[in-house]
XYZ file of N, CA and C in Angstrom:
774
model
N 51.604 96.361 146.660
C 52.461 95.347 147.155
C 51.044 94.448 146.678
N 51.803 93.403 145.619
C 50.495 92.221 145.065
C 50.404 91.508 145.666
N 49.141 91.251 145.073
C 48.319 89.920 146.340
C 48.966 88.885 146.917
N 50.000 87.950 145.963
C 50.564 87.361 146.266
C 51.341 87.270 147.388
N 52.175 88.929 147.470
C 52.768 89.287 149.135
C 52.187 89.423 149.806
N 50.970 90.363 149.586
C 50.362 90.135 151.122
C 49.688 89.145 151.646
N 49.583 88.757 151.297
C 49.154 86.954 152.223
C 51.047 86.400 152.141
N 51.291 86.307 151.298
C 52.738 85.731 152.087
C 53.249 85.996 153.469
N 53.231 87.482 152.950
C 53.821 88.448 154.434
C 52.807 88.234 155.606
N 50.869 88.088 155.192
C 50.024 87.854 156.669
C 50.298 85.946 157.003
N 50.689 85.639 156.370
C 51.355 83.520 156.703
C 52.018 84.225 157.493
N 53.514 85.185 157.280
C 54.760 85.053 158.231
C 54.477 85.813 159.231
N 53.434 86.189 159.837
C 53.382 86.800 161.116
C 52.598 85.788 162.262
N 52.219 84.489 161.718
C 51.817 83.765 162.434
C 52.722 83.014 163.130
N 52.663 82.839 164.452
C 53.695 82.369 165.645
C 54.353 80.987 165.259
N 55.549 80.719 165.548
C 55.998 79.445 165.331
C 56.678 79.368 166.709
N 57.022 78.159 167.017
C 57.437 76.989 168.392
C 58.389 77.783 168.562
N 59.147 78.120 169.350
C 60.270 77.896 170.120
C 61.474 77.638 169.691
N 61.327 76.464 169.322
C 62.342 75.764 169.079
C 61.568 74.621 167.546
N 62.877 74.554 166.828
C 62.089 73.610 165.492
C 63.087 72.384 165.841
N 61.822 70.627 165.998
C 62.557 69.645 165.841
C 63.629 69.509 167.176
N 63.558 70.392 168.285
C 64.582 70.209 169.369
C 65.737 71.136 169.091
N 66.091 71.775 168.400
C 66.921 72.726 167.122
C 66.407 73.947 168.288
N 67.604 74.956 168.772
C 66.986 76.257 169.211
C 67.130 77.113 167.830
N 65.691 78.160 167.407
C 65.444 79.143 166.987
C 67.110 79.395 166.370
N 67.548 80.368 167.309
C 69.022 81.120 166.869
C 69.946 79.990 167.228
N 70.488 80.046 166.232
C 72.195 79.653 166.491
C 73.267 80.550 165.645
N 74.625 80.492 165.936
C 75.689 81.638 165.668
C 75.028 81.879 163.994
N 75.219 82.352 163.759
C 74.826 82.348 162.189
C 75.715 83.715 160.968
N 75.132 83.753 160.213
C 76.141 84.686 159.097
C 76.762 86.170 159.860
N 75.698 86.629 160.843
C 76.203 88.539 160.957
C 76.466 88.023 162.485
N 76.037 86.987 163.241
C 76.770 87.718 164.377
C 77.937 86.933 164.348
N 78.260 86.318 163.581
C 79.944 85.977 163.011
C 80.347 86.911 162.796
N 79.776 87.568 162.205
C 81.192 88.841 161.558
C 81.168 89.915 163.287
N 80.078 90.190 163.901
C 80.098 90.935 164.989
C 81.085 90.486 165.270
N 81.072 88.956 166.166
C 82.203 88.749 167.078
C 83.521 88.466 166.750
N 83.859 89.187 165.384
C 84.919 89.474 164.804
C 85.369 90.236 164.193
N 84.746 90.797 164.766
C 84.941 92.947 163.702
C 86.445 93.245 163.602
N 87.013 92.894 165.467
C 88.283 93.724 165.510
C 89.068 92.810 165.117
N 89.086 91.825 164.639
C 90.296 91.163 164.364
C 90.301 90.664 162.862
N 91.097 89.677 162.362
C 91.592 88.625 161.090
C 90.618 87.261 161.230
N 89.889 87.162 160.620
C 89.488 86.194 160.785
C 88.733 84.847 159.690
N 89.266 84.430 159.298
C 88.795 83.346 157.948
C 87.422 83.208 157.752
N 86.686 83.171 159.275
C 85.279 82.638 159.184
C 84.364 84.086 159.082
N 84.801 84.983 159.402
C 84.322 86.362 159.227
C 84.035 86.742 158.175
N 85.241 86.644 157.618
C 85.636 87.385 156.252
C 84.255 86.368 154.858
N 84.533 85.380 155.272
C 83.479 84.018 154.370
C 82.130 84.162 154.480
N 81.526 84.578 155.807
C 80.882 84.726 156.700
C 79.919 86.322 156.201
N 80.947 87.032 155.776
C 80.082 88.396 155.486
C 80.298 88.691 153.788
N 81.149 87.555 152.897
C 80.930 87.435 151.968
C 80.124 86.743 151.465
N 79.029 85.546 152.437
C 78.292 85.122 151.935
C 76.562 86.180 152.226
N 76.985 87.298 153.112
C 75.990 87.806 153.222
C 75.819 88.841 151.730
N 76.851 89.531 151.908
C 77.044 90.165 150.217
C 76.304 89.808 149.323
N 76.700 88.129 148.966
C 76.095 87.446 147.882
C 74.713 87.406 147.392
N 74.272 87.638 148.988
C 72.768 87.456 148.655
C 72.030 88.627 148.522
N 72.702 89.720 149.354
C 72.107 90.875 149.540
C 72.811 92.126 148.233
N 73.224 91.985 147.510
C 73.533 92.378 146.220
C 72.565 93.238 145.831
N 71.660 92.711 145.773
C 71.010 93.259 144.349
C 70.039 94.629 145.307
N 69.780 94.660 146.223
C 69.103 95.538 146.818
C 69.824 97.167 147.173
N 71.468 96.920 147.280
C 71.931 98.109 147.365
C 72.014 98.268 145.349
N 72.467 97.493 144.411
C 72.471 98.565 143.281
C 70.876 98.277 142.903
N 70.097 98.668 143.638
C 68.482 98.718 143.507
C 68.704 100.315 144.030
N 68.851 100.450 144.661
C 69.407 101.775 145.519
C 70.154 103.000 144.932
N 71.368 102.250 144.232
C 72.039 102.918 143.966
C 71.309 103.631 142.452
N 70.654 102.660 141.882
C 70.129 102.625 140.301
C 68.919 104.137 140.778
N 68.154 103.993 141.627
C 67.174 105.049 142.191
C 67.545 106.183 142.475
N 68.766 106.115 142.907
C 69.636 107.975 142.851
C 69.676 108.017 141.776
N 69.681 107.596 140.651
C 69.875 108.375 138.908
C 70.984 107.240 138.702
N 71.902 106.565 138.650
C 72.616 106.455 138.220
C 72.370 105.327 136.950
N 73.245 105.380 135.755
C 73.099 104.535 134.519
C 73.884 103.222 135.425
N 72.954 102.363 134.657
C 73.385 100.492 134.832
C 74.525 100.361 135.329
N 76.142 100.867 134.472
C 77.743 101.259 134.548
C 78.133 101.269 135.608
N 77.434 102.484 135.955
C 78.040 103.095 136.676
C 77.267 102.543 138.173
N 76.310 102.245 138.452
C 75.485 101.410 139.807
C 76.382 100.334 139.615
N 77.033 99.782 138.550
C 77.296 98.381 138.723
C 79.137 99.069 139.390
N 79.906 99.534 138.851
C 80.922 100.401 139.306
C 80.937 100.794 140.468
N 80.564 101.630 141.079
C 79.473 101.698 141.885
C 79.405 100.837 143.245
N 78.111 99.881 142.908
C 78.105 98.492 143.777
C 79.445 97.714 144.210
N 80.335 97.383 143.005
C 81.783 96.726 143.253
C 82.664 97.442 143.703
N 82.858 98.478 143.929
C 83.781 99.166 144.136
C 83.301 99.231 146.066
N 81.942 99.395 146.119
C 81.511 99.629 147.620
C 81.907 97.760 148.411
N 81.582 96.931 147.814
C 81.816 95.761 147.839
C 83.266 95.230 148.689
N 84.115 95.384 147.333
C 85.094 95.802 147.257
C 86.124 96.430 149.171
N 85.293 97.959 149.401
C 86.085 98.539 150.074
C 84.937 97.532 151.418
N 84.136 96.890 151.509
C 83.585 96.379 152.549
C 84.248 95.132 152.938
N 85.037 94.166 152.262
C 85.673 93.120 152.532
C 86.932 93.062 152.856
N 87.298 94.839 152.199
C 88.637 94.227 152.583
C 89.394 95.391 153.743
N 88.473 96.071 153.651
C 88.603 97.219 154.541
C 87.857 97.037 155.707
N 88.172 97.855 156.986
C 87.699 97.818 158.398
C 86.345 98.778 158.020
N 85.326 98.422 157.785
C 84.231 99.141 157.940
C 83.492 98.875 158.997
N 83.755 97.137 159.374
C 82.572 96.071 160.566
C 82.612 97.454 161.923
N 83.773 98.569 162.064
C 84.247 99.179 163.482
C 82.574 99.799 163.649
N 81.527 100.274 162.696
C 80.486 101.144 162.589
C 79.214 100.089 162.950
N 79.423 98.697 162.720
C 78.503 98.255 162.660
C 77.548 97.713 164.006
N 78.635 98.104 165.491
C 77.846 98.100 166.775
C 76.583 99.286 167.127
N 76.693 100.096 166.209
C 76.165 101.174 166.210
C 75.050 101.548 165.635
N 75.112 100.154 164.975
C 73.966 100.339 163.789
C 72.862 99.364 164.468
N 72.577 99.129 165.549
C 71.553 97.885 166.547
C 72.170 96.526 165.820
N 73.246 96.078 165.405
C 73.441 94.925 164.716
C 72.398 93.922 163.666
N 71.693 95.232 162.843
C 71.599 94.553 161.957
C 71.972 94.733 160.711
N 72.221 93.595 160.425
C 72.915 93.470 158.606
C 72.559 94.649 157.733
N 70.894 94.497 157.628
C 70.358 95.241 156.937
C 70.176 97.142 157.173
N 70.313 97.509 158.372
C 70.628 98.555 158.516
C 72.380 99.400 158.609
N 73.240 97.778 158.646
C 74.597 98.562 158.753
C 74.762 98.657 157.276
N 74.295 97.555 156.646
C 74.631 97.682 154.877
C 74.445 98.965 154.291
N 72.934 99.435 154.487
C 72.805 100.479 153.796
C 73.389 101.996 154.162
N 73.833 101.782 155.290
C 74.406 103.340 156.234
C 75.534 103.021 155.503
N 76.252 102.153 155.511
C 77.859 102.381 155.030
C 77.770 102.841 153.870
N 76.917 102.241 153.301
C 76.972 102.420 151.765
C 76.458 104.165 151.536
N 75.975 104.439 151.930
C 75.316 105.563 152.193
C 76.378 106.768 152.167
N 77.328 106.354 153.740
C 79.222 106.994 153.822
C 79.689 106.574 152.312
N 79.984 105.673 151.935
C 80.859 105.700 150.520
C 80.627 106.063 149.649
N 79.097 106.477 149.065
C 78.600 106.964 148.310
C 78.870 108.550 148.218
N 78.419 108.737 149.500
C 79.006 110.629 150.077
C 80.645 110.765 149.533
N 81.640 110.038 150.084
C 82.793 109.703 149.816
C 83.398 109.469 148.678
N 82.445 108.688 147.605
C 83.678 108.384 146.718
C 83.038 108.730 145.425
N 81.473 109.411 145.363
C 81.024 108.557 144.363
C 81.072 110.127 143.249
N 81.716 111.224 143.467
C 82.762 112.182 142.479
C 83.474 111.327 141.627
N 84.571 111.054 142.718
C 85.708 110.347 142.630
C 85.628 108.926 141.471
N 84.662 108.381 141.829
C 84.645 106.959 140.888
C 83.875 106.944 139.621
N 82.639 108.215 139.977
C 82.272 108.744 137.976
C 83.770 109.255 137.014
N 84.473 110.008 138.067
C 86.022 111.103 137.118
C 86.301 109.167 136.504
N 86.832 108.011 137.803
C 87.386 107.304 136.760
C 86.983 106.466 135.356
N 88.122 105.766 135.022
C 87.587 105.013 133.435
C 86.272 103.951 133.605
N 85.742 103.501 133.457
C 84.707 102.465 133.931
C 84.953 101.296 133.895
N 84.794 100.770 134.675
C 85.423 99.703 134.816
C 86.304 99.026 136.059
N 87.183 100.515 135.960
C 88.186 100.182 137.021
C 88.703 99.714 137.753
N 87.247 99.193 138.636
C 87.127 98.682 140.074
C 87.441 97.067 140.187
N 88.097 97.120 141.462
C 87.777 95.271 141.071
C 86.681 94.576 141.410
N 86.782 93.604 141.247
C 85.154 92.675 140.739
C 85.427 91.819 141.259
N 85.438 92.414 143.041
C 85.047 91.290 144.327
C 84.014 90.195 144.319
N 82.740 90.513 143.564
C 81.555 89.743 143.835
C 80.822 89.717 142.028
N 80.551 88.727 142.264
C 80.295 88.752 140.347
C 78.848 89.173 140.415
N 78.351 90.066 139.894
C 77.414 90.363 139.807
C 76.406 90.237 138.601
N 75.177 89.742 138.144
C 74.414 89.220 137.334
C 73.769 90.577 136.860
N 74.085 91.554 136.362
C 73.678 93.399 136.191
C 72.672 92.910 135.118
N 72.796 91.893 134.451
C 71.806 91.745 133.335
C 70.610 91.498 133.902
N 70.774 90.201 134.646
C 69.900 90.535 135.409
C 69.091 91.042 136.186
N 69.944 92.128 136.628
C 69.384 92.729 137.355
C 68.714 93.856 137.240
N 69.160 94.630 135.865
C 68.361 95.283 135.388
C 66.960 95.032 134.907
N 67.153 93.527 134.418
C 65.421 93.436 134.043
C 64.551 93.239 135.481
N 65.117 93.178 136.654
C 64.173 93.278 137.739
C 64.227 94.898 138.125
N 65.026 95.604 138.025
C 64.745 97.015 138.031
C 64.132 97.927 137.134
N 63.401 96.815 136.147
C 62.606 97.509 135.116
C 61.283 97.396 135.646
N 60.741 96.387 136.712
C 59.640 96.440 136.848
C 59.465 96.691 138.362
N 60.905 97.530 138.982
C 60.162 98.321 140.293
C 58.708 99.396 139.970
N 58.812 99.399 141.301
C 57.467 100.515 141.442
C 57.880 101.787 141.362
N 57.509 102.837 140.695
C 58.480 104.159 140.044
C 57.607 105.091 141.264
N 56.373 105.200 141.523
C 55.477 105.830 141.793
C 55.212 106.465 143.163
N 56.370 107.000 143.479
C 56.292 107.267 145.688
C 57.550 106.492 145.576
N 58.079 105.499 145.529
C 59.453 104.330 145.121
C 60.588 105.323 145.471
N 60.735 105.694 146.741
C 61.991 106.267 146.689
C 63.472 105.567 147.317
N 64.843 105.762 146.982
C 65.714 104.529 146.910
C 65.502 104.523 148.397
N 65.474 104.092 149.847
C 65.546 103.893 150.557
C 64.645 103.000 151.061
N 63.176 102.974 150.150
C 62.188 102.361 149.908
C 62.502 101.168 149.497
N 62.920 101.383 147.811
C 63.228 100.133 147.398
C 64.187 99.472 147.775
N 64.886 99.859 148.396
C 66.124 98.719 149.119
C 65.342 98.256 150.155
N 64.486 98.551 150.812
C 63.475 97.825 152.262
C 62.925 97.089 151.582
N 61.979 97.108 150.555
C 61.063 95.997 149.685
C 62.242 94.997 149.080
N 63.060 95.573 148.314
C 64.021 94.510 148.005
C 64.514 93.647 148.868
N 64.808 93.992 149.806
C 65.997 93.173 150.892
C 64.636 91.883 151.538
N 63.431 92.305 152.091
C 62.417 91.550 152.426
C 62.493 90.891 150.928
N 61.981 90.970 149.786
C 62.048 90.097 148.824
C 62.595 89.261 148.466
N 63.677 89.569 148.949
C 65.317 88.501 148.714
C 65.077 87.587 149.522
N 65.085 88.052 150.971
C 64.404 86.982 152.154
C 63.520 85.715 151.636
N 62.054 86.554 151.271
C 61.213 85.648 150.919
C 62.029 84.856 149.426
N 62.654 85.155 148.533
C 63.404 84.642 147.778
C 64.098 83.562 148.051
N 64.728 83.860 149.087
C 65.706 82.471 149.835
C 65.018 81.568 150.787
N 64.159 81.889 151.582
C 62.878 81.252 151.996
C 62.760 80.064 150.647
N 61.863 80.251 149.794
C 60.915 79.879 148.850
C 62.493 79.271 147.735
N 63.518 79.410 148.053
C 64.378 78.296 147.502
C 64.997 77.138 148.337
N 65.184 77.685 149.900
C 65.582 76.153 150.407
C 64.424 75.260 150.812
N 63.330 76.207 150.723
C 62.087 75.075 150.559
C 61.533 74.018 149.745
N 62.296 74.561 148.213
C 62.172 74.099 147.491
C 63.342 73.020 147.283
N 64.484 72.947 147.581
C 65.069 72.405 147.793
C 65.428 71.368 149.040
N 65.095 71.570 149.771
C 64.284 70.188 150.864
C 63.580 69.519 150.377
N 62.129 69.664 149.662
C 61.457 68.946 148.819
C 61.710 67.911 147.519
N 62.802 68.839 147.301
C 63.728 67.673 146.111
C 64.454 66.760 146.948
N 65.598 67.391 147.759
C 66.709 66.576 148.215
C 65.915 64.970 148.772
N 64.475 65.509 149.408
C 63.523 64.370 150.027
C 62.753 63.423 148.762
N 63.215 64.155 147.274
C 62.781 63.857 146.327
C 60.843 63.761 145.989
N 60.599 64.700 146.923
C 59.456 65.523 146.811
C 59.135 66.341 145.781
N 59.663 66.822 144.941
C 59.768 67.932 143.931
C 58.209 68.300 143.632
N 57.804 66.913 143.273
C 56.647 67.088 142.123
C 55.096 67.782 143.305
N 55.583 67.040 145.036
C 54.879 67.588 145.752
C 54.962 69.453 145.583
N 56.162 69.555 146.027
C 55.721 71.255 146.151
C 55.748 71.542 144.868
N 55.942 71.145 143.457
C 55.090 71.583 142.669
C 53.869 71.784 142.195
N 53.035 70.996 143.061
C 51.708 71.043 143.450
C 51.257 72.006 144.294
N 52.139 72.265 145.300
C 51.577 72.865 146.634
C 52.071 74.487 146.964
N 52.963 74.863 145.824
C 53.865 75.904 146.286
C 53.203 77.535 146.455
N 52.047 77.125 145.019
C 50.759 77.882 144.987
C 50.283 78.280 146.083
N 49.860 76.970 147.448
C 49.262 77.526 148.441
C 50.060 78.630 149.541
N 51.157 78.795 149.254
C 51.964 79.794 150.295
C 51.232 81.306 149.831
N 51.252 81.791 148.791
C 50.660 83.221 148.452
C 49.141 82.943 148.130
N 48.351 82.323 148.545
C 47.478 81.633 148.044
C 46.307 82.135 149.497
N 45.309 82.319 149.549
C 43.803 82.735 150.547
C 43.402 81.249 150.405
N 43.708 81.161 152.107
C 42.873 79.398 152.255
C 41.696 79.011 151.457
N 40.991 80.356 151.500
C 39.648 80.058 150.844
C 39.849 79.818 149.668
N 41.068 80.462 148.747
C 41.394 80.616 147.319
C 41.305 78.482 147.009
N 41.959 77.919 148.242
C 43.215 76.703 147.463
C 42.198 75.762 147.298
N 42.418 74.847 146.631
C 41.587 73.888 145.797
C 42.502 72.585 145.951
N 41.834 72.135 146.990
C 42.384 71.181 147.293
C 41.992 69.352 147.120
N 40.614 70.045 146.724
C 40.684 68.295 145.561
C 41.440 68.677 144.456
N 41.637 69.869 144.145
C 43.013 69.836 142.738
C 44.012 69.484 143.014
N 44.185 69.621 144.512
C 45.572 69.398 144.484
C 46.158 67.663 144.892
N 44.859 67.407 145.355
C 44.689 65.881 145.879
C 44.410 65.189 144.503
N 43.738 65.631 143.161
C 44.187 65.034 142.356
C 45.261 64.654 141.409
N 46.295 65.531 141.604
C 47.149 66.328 140.995
C 48.281 65.117 141.342
N 48.266 65.164 142.614
C 48.502 64.160 144.001
C 48.399 62.687 143.939
N 47.347 62.317 143.699
C 47.054 61.107 144.371
C 47.036 61.139 145.818
N 46.647 61.586 146.191
C 46.153 62.165 147.755
C 44.810 62.680 148.296
N 44.299 62.374 149.567
C 43.323 62.351 149.802
C 42.932 64.005 150.032
N 41.878 64.580 150.443
C 41.989 65.937 150.605
C 42.343 66.304 152.033
N 42.564 65.303 152.794
C 42.655 65.760 154.386
C 44.272 65.498 154.459
N 44.329 64.556 153.662
C 46.118 64.259 152.685
C 46.550 65.895 152.815
N 46.092 66.289 151.478
C 46.477 67.855 151.066
C 46.567 68.869 151.883
N 45.665 68.798 152.962
C 45.270 69.932 153.844
C 46.836 69.775 155.016
N 46.892 68.495 155.413
C 48.079 68.525 156.612
C 49.405 69.204 155.471
N 49.557 68.657 154.427
C 50.443 68.591 153.576
C 50.884 70.770 153.627
N 49.470 71.035 153.444
C 49.639 72.094 153.183
C 49.667 73.380 154.611
N 49.569 72.857 155.665
C 49.830 72.795 156.888
C 51.134 72.779 157.453
N 51.868 71.943 157.021
C 53.247 71.564 157.671
C 54.197 72.969 156.444
N 53.591 72.755 155.175
C 54.365 74.005 154.118
C 54.486 75.183 154.768
N 53.704 75.880 155.164
C 52.966 77.256 155.801
C 54.124 77.201 156.596
N 53.928 76.191 157.835
C 54.417 76.134 158.873
C 56.336 76.419 158.437
N 56.213 75.356 157.962
C 57.940 75.403 157.457
C 59.080 76.191 157.072
N 57.598 76.889 155.884
C 58.089 78.341 155.169
C 58.687 79.232 156.444
N 57.678 79.595 157.339
C 57.719 80.834 158.544
C 58.770 80.314 159.225
N 59.288 78.783 159.517
C 60.561 78.381 160.440
C 61.873 79.301 159.343
N 61.602 78.565 158.530
C 62.743 79.124 157.047
C 63.102 80.237 157.263
N 61.664 81.518 156.690
C 62.347 82.462 157.381
C 62.328 83.339 157.999
N 62.286 82.714 159.634
C 62.507 83.203 160.397
C 64.426 82.882 160.845
N 65.079 81.526 160.011
C 66.499 81.321 159.819
C 66.989 82.022 158.864
N 66.378 82.833 157.898
C 67.303 83.802 157.125
C 67.106 84.642 157.811
N 66.173 85.174 158.151
C 66.302 86.951 159.039
C 67.740 86.523 160.360
N 67.393 85.418 160.798
C 68.316 85.080 162.128
C 69.773 85.063 161.627
N 70.156 85.355 159.672
C 71.507 85.060 159.715
C 71.667 86.585 159.195
N 70.839 87.619 159.881
C 71.939 89.140 159.556
C 71.130 89.230 160.847
N 70.736 89.035 161.681
C 71.179 89.679 163.326
C 71.392 89.720 163.750
N 72.040 89.933 165.030
C 73.547 89.879 165.648
C 72.344 88.963 167.454
N 71.329 88.611 167.682
C 70.831 88.464 168.384
C 69.346 87.672 168.609
N 68.954 86.821 169.752
C 67.866 85.616 168.590
C 66.281 86.890 169.123
N 66.830 87.836 170.179
C 66.015 89.089 170.593
C 65.144 89.567 169.555
N 66.235 89.735 168.751
C 66.134 90.758 167.360
C 65.180 90.333 166.162
N 64.620 88.781 165.980
C 64.216 88.386 165.110
C 62.737 88.825 165.341
N 61.718 88.246 165.865
C 60.876 88.883 165.528
C 60.375 90.425 165.642
N 61.327 91.143 166.231
C 61.305 92.448 165.686
C 61.519 92.969 164.141
N 62.806 92.229 163.658
C 62.767 91.602 162.606
C 61.546 91.619 161.286
N 60.940 90.425 161.804
C 59.709 89.933 161.349
C 59.080 91.227 161.090
N 58.332 91.655 161.730
C 57.382 92.239 162.020
C 57.463 93.981 160.921
N 58.871 93.626 161.533
C 59.165 95.378 160.294
C 59.601 95.054 158.832
N 59.899 94.081 158.826
C 59.750 93.129 157.362
C 58.413 93.093 156.332
N 58.113 92.680 156.955
C 55.926 92.480 156.921
C 55.392 93.796 156.657
N 55.812 94.584 157.412
C 55.272 96.082 157.246
C 55.688 97.018 156.640
N 57.014 96.559 155.679
C 57.836 96.940 154.462
C 56.960 96.741 153.044
N 56.517 95.000 153.613
C 55.802 94.504 152.175
C 54.548 95.023 152.158
N 54.085 95.329 153.362
C 52.522 95.480 153.223
C 52.439 97.008 153.178
N 53.569 98.221 152.999
C 53.467 98.953 153.268
C 52.832 99.590 151.117
């Protein structure tokens, strides 16, 4: 694990208030919508499931690649898995997987590979339905820098899942600053999310922003707090109840720290 990932993981273990500006931490989210409608057709459920799949396809792709599949075969297998997931009734098993999308997805993928691996390899390459647009060129660039030593397919999957959540969180935070007309502030402050507190040069940041050091310290504190809040919101999208959020935070931080 890199130093920046370690620092980010440590900062995320700091508790946040039960509510953010009066809003509850857990509301009806993507995975809870899917679970609540898993026994019947629902446009809302289908849209929520597709959103989750578009977000978390790379950890699955990396899992298949680490199983020894070539890039084209991994692409076909991942595409076909999503076709089955989005079109067939794979969700009946979701309740048995403790309500976490992370767990449900990898268990469903393993079952799919066990049943379909040989058959799909025998088919003409590219014959599967293109349900999701997967940028496999970028995926291969990312996969080439995955750690090799001791990195099983399961470890790759869970690590990439956690890092995808961090990426989603960073993107949302950047968008919030941009929407507020503070893109320059974010550019100067974002490194503080991955820096040790003692390594932050408040004077340098203050000079770049034309602010006092005291103001910058407040800005960094708020930035870190908001990052933690968004991270928990992103996790909430992938669990079925508010009670699962903190447990999932601790688990994923353990994955990043491992």
